[in-house]
Short mmCIF file of C-alpha atoms in Angstrom, two decimals:
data_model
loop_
_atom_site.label_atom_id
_atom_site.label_comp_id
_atom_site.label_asym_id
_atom_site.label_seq_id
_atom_site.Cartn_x
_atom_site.Cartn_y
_atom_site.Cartn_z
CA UNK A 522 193.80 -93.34 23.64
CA UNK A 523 191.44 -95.87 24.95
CA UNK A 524 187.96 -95.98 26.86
CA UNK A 525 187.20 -98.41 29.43
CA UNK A 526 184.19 -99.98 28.80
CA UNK A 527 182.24 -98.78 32.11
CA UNK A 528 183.19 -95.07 30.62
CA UNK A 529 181.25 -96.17 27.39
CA UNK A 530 178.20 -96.94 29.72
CA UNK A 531 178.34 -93.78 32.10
CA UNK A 532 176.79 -90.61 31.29
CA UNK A 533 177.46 -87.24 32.21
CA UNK A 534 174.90 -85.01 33.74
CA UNK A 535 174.36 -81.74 35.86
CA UNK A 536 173.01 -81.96 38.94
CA UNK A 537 171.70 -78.98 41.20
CA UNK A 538 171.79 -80.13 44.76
CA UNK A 539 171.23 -78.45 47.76
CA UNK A 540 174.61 -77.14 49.35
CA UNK A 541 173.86 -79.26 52.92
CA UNK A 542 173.26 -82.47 51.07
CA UNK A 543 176.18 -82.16 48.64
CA UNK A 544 178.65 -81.09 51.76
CA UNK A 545 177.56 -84.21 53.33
CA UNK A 546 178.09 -86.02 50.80
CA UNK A 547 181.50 -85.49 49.90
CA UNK A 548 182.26 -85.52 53.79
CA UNK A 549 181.10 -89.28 53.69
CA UNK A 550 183.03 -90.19 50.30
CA UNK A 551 186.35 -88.57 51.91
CA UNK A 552 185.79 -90.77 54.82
CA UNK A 553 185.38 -93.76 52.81
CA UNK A 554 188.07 -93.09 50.21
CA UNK A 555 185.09 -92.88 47.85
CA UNK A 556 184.20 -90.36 44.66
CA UNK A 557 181.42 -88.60 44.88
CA UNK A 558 179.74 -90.48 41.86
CA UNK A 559 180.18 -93.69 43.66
CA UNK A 560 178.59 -92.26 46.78
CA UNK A 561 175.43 -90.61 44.39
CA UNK A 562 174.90 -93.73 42.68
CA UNK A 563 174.60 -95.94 45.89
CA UNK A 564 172.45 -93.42 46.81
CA UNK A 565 170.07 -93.78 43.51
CA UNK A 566 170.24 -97.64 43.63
CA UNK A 567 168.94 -97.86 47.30
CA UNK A 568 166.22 -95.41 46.58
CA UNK A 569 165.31 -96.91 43.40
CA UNK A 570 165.15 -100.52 44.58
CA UNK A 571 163.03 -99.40 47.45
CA UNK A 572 165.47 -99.21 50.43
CA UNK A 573 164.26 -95.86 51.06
CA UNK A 574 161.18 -96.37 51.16
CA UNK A 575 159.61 -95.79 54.71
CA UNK A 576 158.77 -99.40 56.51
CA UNK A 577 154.95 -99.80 57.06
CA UNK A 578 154.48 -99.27 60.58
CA UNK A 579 151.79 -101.68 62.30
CA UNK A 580 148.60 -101.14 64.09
CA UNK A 581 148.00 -100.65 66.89
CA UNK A 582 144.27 -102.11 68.16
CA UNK A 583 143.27 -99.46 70.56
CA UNK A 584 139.86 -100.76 72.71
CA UNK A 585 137.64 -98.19 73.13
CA UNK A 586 135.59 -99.28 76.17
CA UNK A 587 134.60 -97.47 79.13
CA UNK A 588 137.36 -98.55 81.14
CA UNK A 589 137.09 -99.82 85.02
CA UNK A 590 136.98 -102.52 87.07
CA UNK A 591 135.58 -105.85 86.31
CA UNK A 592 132.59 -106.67 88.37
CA UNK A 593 134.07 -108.66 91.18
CA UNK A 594 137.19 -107.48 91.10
CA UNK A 595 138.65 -105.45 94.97
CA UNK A 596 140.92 -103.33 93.66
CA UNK A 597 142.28 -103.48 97.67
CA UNK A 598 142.88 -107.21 97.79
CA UNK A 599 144.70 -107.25 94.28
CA UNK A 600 146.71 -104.22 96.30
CA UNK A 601 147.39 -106.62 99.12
CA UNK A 602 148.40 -109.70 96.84
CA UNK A 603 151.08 -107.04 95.16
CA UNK A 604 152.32 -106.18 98.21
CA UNK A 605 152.32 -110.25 99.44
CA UNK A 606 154.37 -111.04 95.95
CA UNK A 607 156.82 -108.03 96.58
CA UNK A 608 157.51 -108.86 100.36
CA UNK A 609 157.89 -113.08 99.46
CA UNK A 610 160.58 -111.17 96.72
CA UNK A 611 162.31 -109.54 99.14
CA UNK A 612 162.60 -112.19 101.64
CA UNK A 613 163.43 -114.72 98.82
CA UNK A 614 166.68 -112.25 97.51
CA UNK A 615 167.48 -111.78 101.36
CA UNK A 616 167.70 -115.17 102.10
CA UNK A 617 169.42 -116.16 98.77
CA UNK A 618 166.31 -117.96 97.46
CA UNK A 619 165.21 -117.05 93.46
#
């Protein structure tokens, strides 16, 4: 009788695991013509070498002013210039101009 040499490096353990995660699991090994060790240790590697660790999410500058209008600035006219753009849009898609 002879060992393979990964067999001489493996090491058998008990594991309690909760009955959702362990149904899941073997779901995905059956799909992927997997064992269940295979799908465990993949599992353990990517955690270990820090694929599951949540990605830093970035900051986002918030500006805490009291909000408004510039001075200056007609909120009416910059209506009417909106308006202008949309209608020179319009015409432009009408006519076949971009």
């Amino acid at each position: 009788m002879t060992a393979s040499f990964d067999m001489l490096l493996c090491m058998r353990t008990t594991l309690d695991l909760n009955d959702t995660l362990l149904t899941q699991a073997k779901t995905r090994a059956a799909k992927e013509n997997r064992t269940l060790t295979s799908i465990v240790e993949e599992s353990l590697r990517l955690l270990l070498n820090g694929a599951g660790k949540p990605k830093k999410i970035p900051e986002i500058p918030v500006i805490r002013g009291t909000g408004g209008l510039m001075p200056g600035i007609d909120p009416v006219k910059i209506e009417a210039h909106f308006n202008a753009l949309e209608d020179e849009e319009r015409i432009g898609r009408i006519s076949g101009k971009s």
